[in-house]
Amino acid sequence: MDTYLIRGGTRLSGEVKISGAKNAALPIIVGSLLADGETVLDNVPDLKDIHTIIQVIRCLGAECDFDTAANRLTIKVNSIKNAEVPYELVKTMRASIYVMGPLLARIGQADVSLPGGCAIGERPVDIHLTGFEALGTTISLEHGYIKARAGRLNGMQFKMRGISVGATANIMMAAVLARGKTVLENCAREPDVVDLGNFLVKMGAKISGLGSDLIEIEGVKRLEPVSYSIIPDRIEAGTYLIAGAATKGEITVKSAIPEHIVACMDALKDMGFVVDSGADRVSVKTSHKLSGTLVKTLPYPGFPTDLQAPMMALSATIPGINVIVETIFENRFTHVAELRRMGADITVEGNVVIVKGVEKLSSAPIMMSDLRAGAALVIAGLIAEGETEIRRIYHCDRGYERLENKLSVLGADIRRVKGGGL
Ligand code: EPZ
C-alpha cells in the first residue's frame, strides 16, 4: 500500500485550482439513471469514489466513458437492466445507497445491500427508508439486503427526523417522477443537494425551495438526459485554505465558490488570519496576532463536519485554547491519537475537544483512518519538524484529486511511495 513521506516546515504559497465536488458528483452521476439517453457531465473529479459509483451504475445497466484527463464523464442509459447493488460495492462506499431513489422512481424495485457503520459513526439510513415508505414503497430487510418494492410512487408531505444530506438527495430523486406533489421538510441545504436539484431541474424536473429547509417537488412523467457541469468542491477548497494557514503561508484557491466556504473563512478570520475573496477565489495569509477559537460543526451553512479534522490539525500550533465541538457524527475524533503522537496537546470530553496550542509538532509514523482524518494528518506532516511517514493514504485518494501534486505546486515537500507500507 502506498504511503506519503512529508518533510515539514515549508510555508505553502501560490495558487491551487479546485476540482469538482465529490459529494455533488456522486448523487448527480446516479441521478443520470432517471432518464434514458446520453448524459454528459463535466468537472467530474478523478477520485476512487467516482470510479466506484461508475461501477455501481454499470452493474445496473449504464454504459460509462470517463475521460479523466478532461474530467468528463459520458453516461448512456438505455433502460435499467438490473435492480441489485451487491454488498461488495456498498461496503466500499455507503453512497451507493443513492441508487434507491432513481431505481424506485423508474422501475419500482431496488435491492441494495444495507450499508454498515463506518469509522466516523453508526450512520443509519432510516430517514431514507421512511421517506421511501411515505412515497408508497414497501421495505423489507433480507439477508443484509434492503428489498424495496413500489408501483408508481405518490407525492406526499414528509418531515425528516433529522437533517440528512443523503436522505434529502435520495428522496428528492425518487419524488421527481412520482404522481402529484411532494413537500419535504427539515431538508439539508448543502450546496451538493442544490447542485443535484439544479441538475434534475435541467432534466425537466419541477423542484422549488432548493437551498432552504423546505423543498417542493411536482412529479413529472419523464425526464430528459442533459449536459451538466459539477460545482467546485468546497471541502477541498477549505482543506487547502487550512493547510496554507497551518504552514503560516500565503495561498489562493481558485475556481471555487466563496459563498460555499464562508463558515471556514470566518473561523480562519476568528483565529487572526487574513482572508480575502473574489468572484471565484479565496486567499489566506498569516498575521502576527493568531489565537485560538471555537469551532462547532453544524449542517450547512454552519461549519462543515468534513473540515473538523483539518481544523484540529491547524489548531495544534495556534497559540492559546481552541475548542472544537462535533455535532454531526458521534465518532469523528479518530485523528486525535495520531496528532497526539506528533506532540499535539488535545483533550477529549465527549463531543468536545480542547486543543492547547503547542510550539511545534514533531514527525512520527502515523496512519489514516478515514478521508478527512487523513487530510488532517497530511496538514500535521506539513507543519511538523522532520519527515513524517503516513500510511493507508488510500483514504485520501477517495476524496482529494492529485493531492500530492497540488501540494507540491504550493511548495510542499511531499512524495508518494508506491507500496511503501502495510
Ligand atoms: C454526507 O454524508 C457526506 N457524504 C459526508 O461527507 C458528510 O460528512 C455528511 O453528508 C454531513 O455533511 C456524501 O455526500 C457522500 P447525513 P451523509 O445523512 O449523507 C444521521 C466526506 O468526508 N442520519 O447528512 O451520509 C447520520 O448518522 C463524507 O466526504 C441518520 O440518523 O450524511 C449523521 O449523524 C463523510 N439517519 C447525520 O444524520 C439517516 O437516515 C448526518 O448524516 C441519515 C442520516
Coordinates of C-alpha atoms and ligand atoms in Angstrom, one line a residue, residues 22-23 26 94-95 98 120 123-128 161 163-167 190 305-306 328-330 332 371-372, ligand 1:
K22 CA -17.2 14.7 -4.9
N23 CA -20.4 14.9 -2.8
L26 CA -21.9 11.1 -6.6
R94 CA -22.0 3.9 1.5
A95 CA -23.1 6.5 -1.1
Y98 CA -28.2 6.8 -3.7
I120 CA -16.9 8.1 11.9
R123 CA -24.7 6.1 10.1
P124 CA -28.2 4.6 9.9
V125 CA -30.3 5.1 6.7
D126 CA -33.7 5.1 8.5
I127 CA -34.6 8.6 7.2
H128 CA -34.0 7.5 3.6
R161 CA -36.5 13.3 11.6
I163 CA -31.2 16.9 8.7
S164 CA -29.6 14.5 6.3
V165 CA -27.7 15.3 3.1
G166 CA -28.1 11.8 1.8
A167 CA -31.8 11.3 2.6
E190 CA -25.8 21.8 1.4
T305 CA -18.0 18.4 9.8
D306 CA -15.8 17.4 6.9
I328 CA -23.0 15.7 13.3
F329 CA -21.1 12.3 13.8
E330 CA -20.7 10.5 17.1
R332 CA -15.3 11.6 14.4
L371 CA -10.8 10.5 4.3
R372 CA -10.9 13.8 6.4
Ligands
EPZ1 C1 -22.8 13.4 3.6 O1 -23.0 12.1 4.2 C2 -21.4 13.4 3.1 N1 -21.2 12.3 2.2 C3 -20.4 13.4 4.2 O2 -19.1 13.6 3.7 C4 -20.7 14.5 5.2 O3 -19.9 14.4 6.3 C5 -22.2 14.5 5.6 O4 -23.1 14.5 4.5 C6 -22.6 15.6 6.5 O5 -22.3 16.8 5.9 C7 -21.6 12.4 0.9 O6 -22.2 13.4 0.5 C8 -21.3 11.2 0.0 P1 -26.0 12.8 6.6 P2 -24.4 11.6 4.6 O7 -27.1 11.9 6.1 O8 -25.4 11.9 3.6 C9 -27.6 10.8 10.7 C10 -16.9 13.0 3.3 O9 -15.9 13.1 4.0 N2 -28.6 10.1 9.8 O10 -26.2 14.2 6.4 O11 -24.2 10.1 5.0 C11 -26.2 10.4 10.4 O12 -25.8 9.2 11.1 C12 -18.2 12.5 3.8 O13 -16.9 13.4 2.1 C13 -29.5 9.2 10.4 O14 -29.5 9.1 11.6 O15 -24.6 12.4 6.0 C14 -25.4 11.6 10.8 O16 -25.2 11.6 12.2 C15 -18.0 11.8 5.1 N3 -30.4 8.5 9.6 C16 -26.4 12.8 10.4 O17 -27.7 12.2 10.3 C17 -30.4 8.7 8.2 O18 -31.2 8.0 7.5 C18 -26.0 13.5 9.1 O19 -25.8 12.5 8.1 C19 -29.4 9.5 7.6 C20 -28.5 10.2 8.4

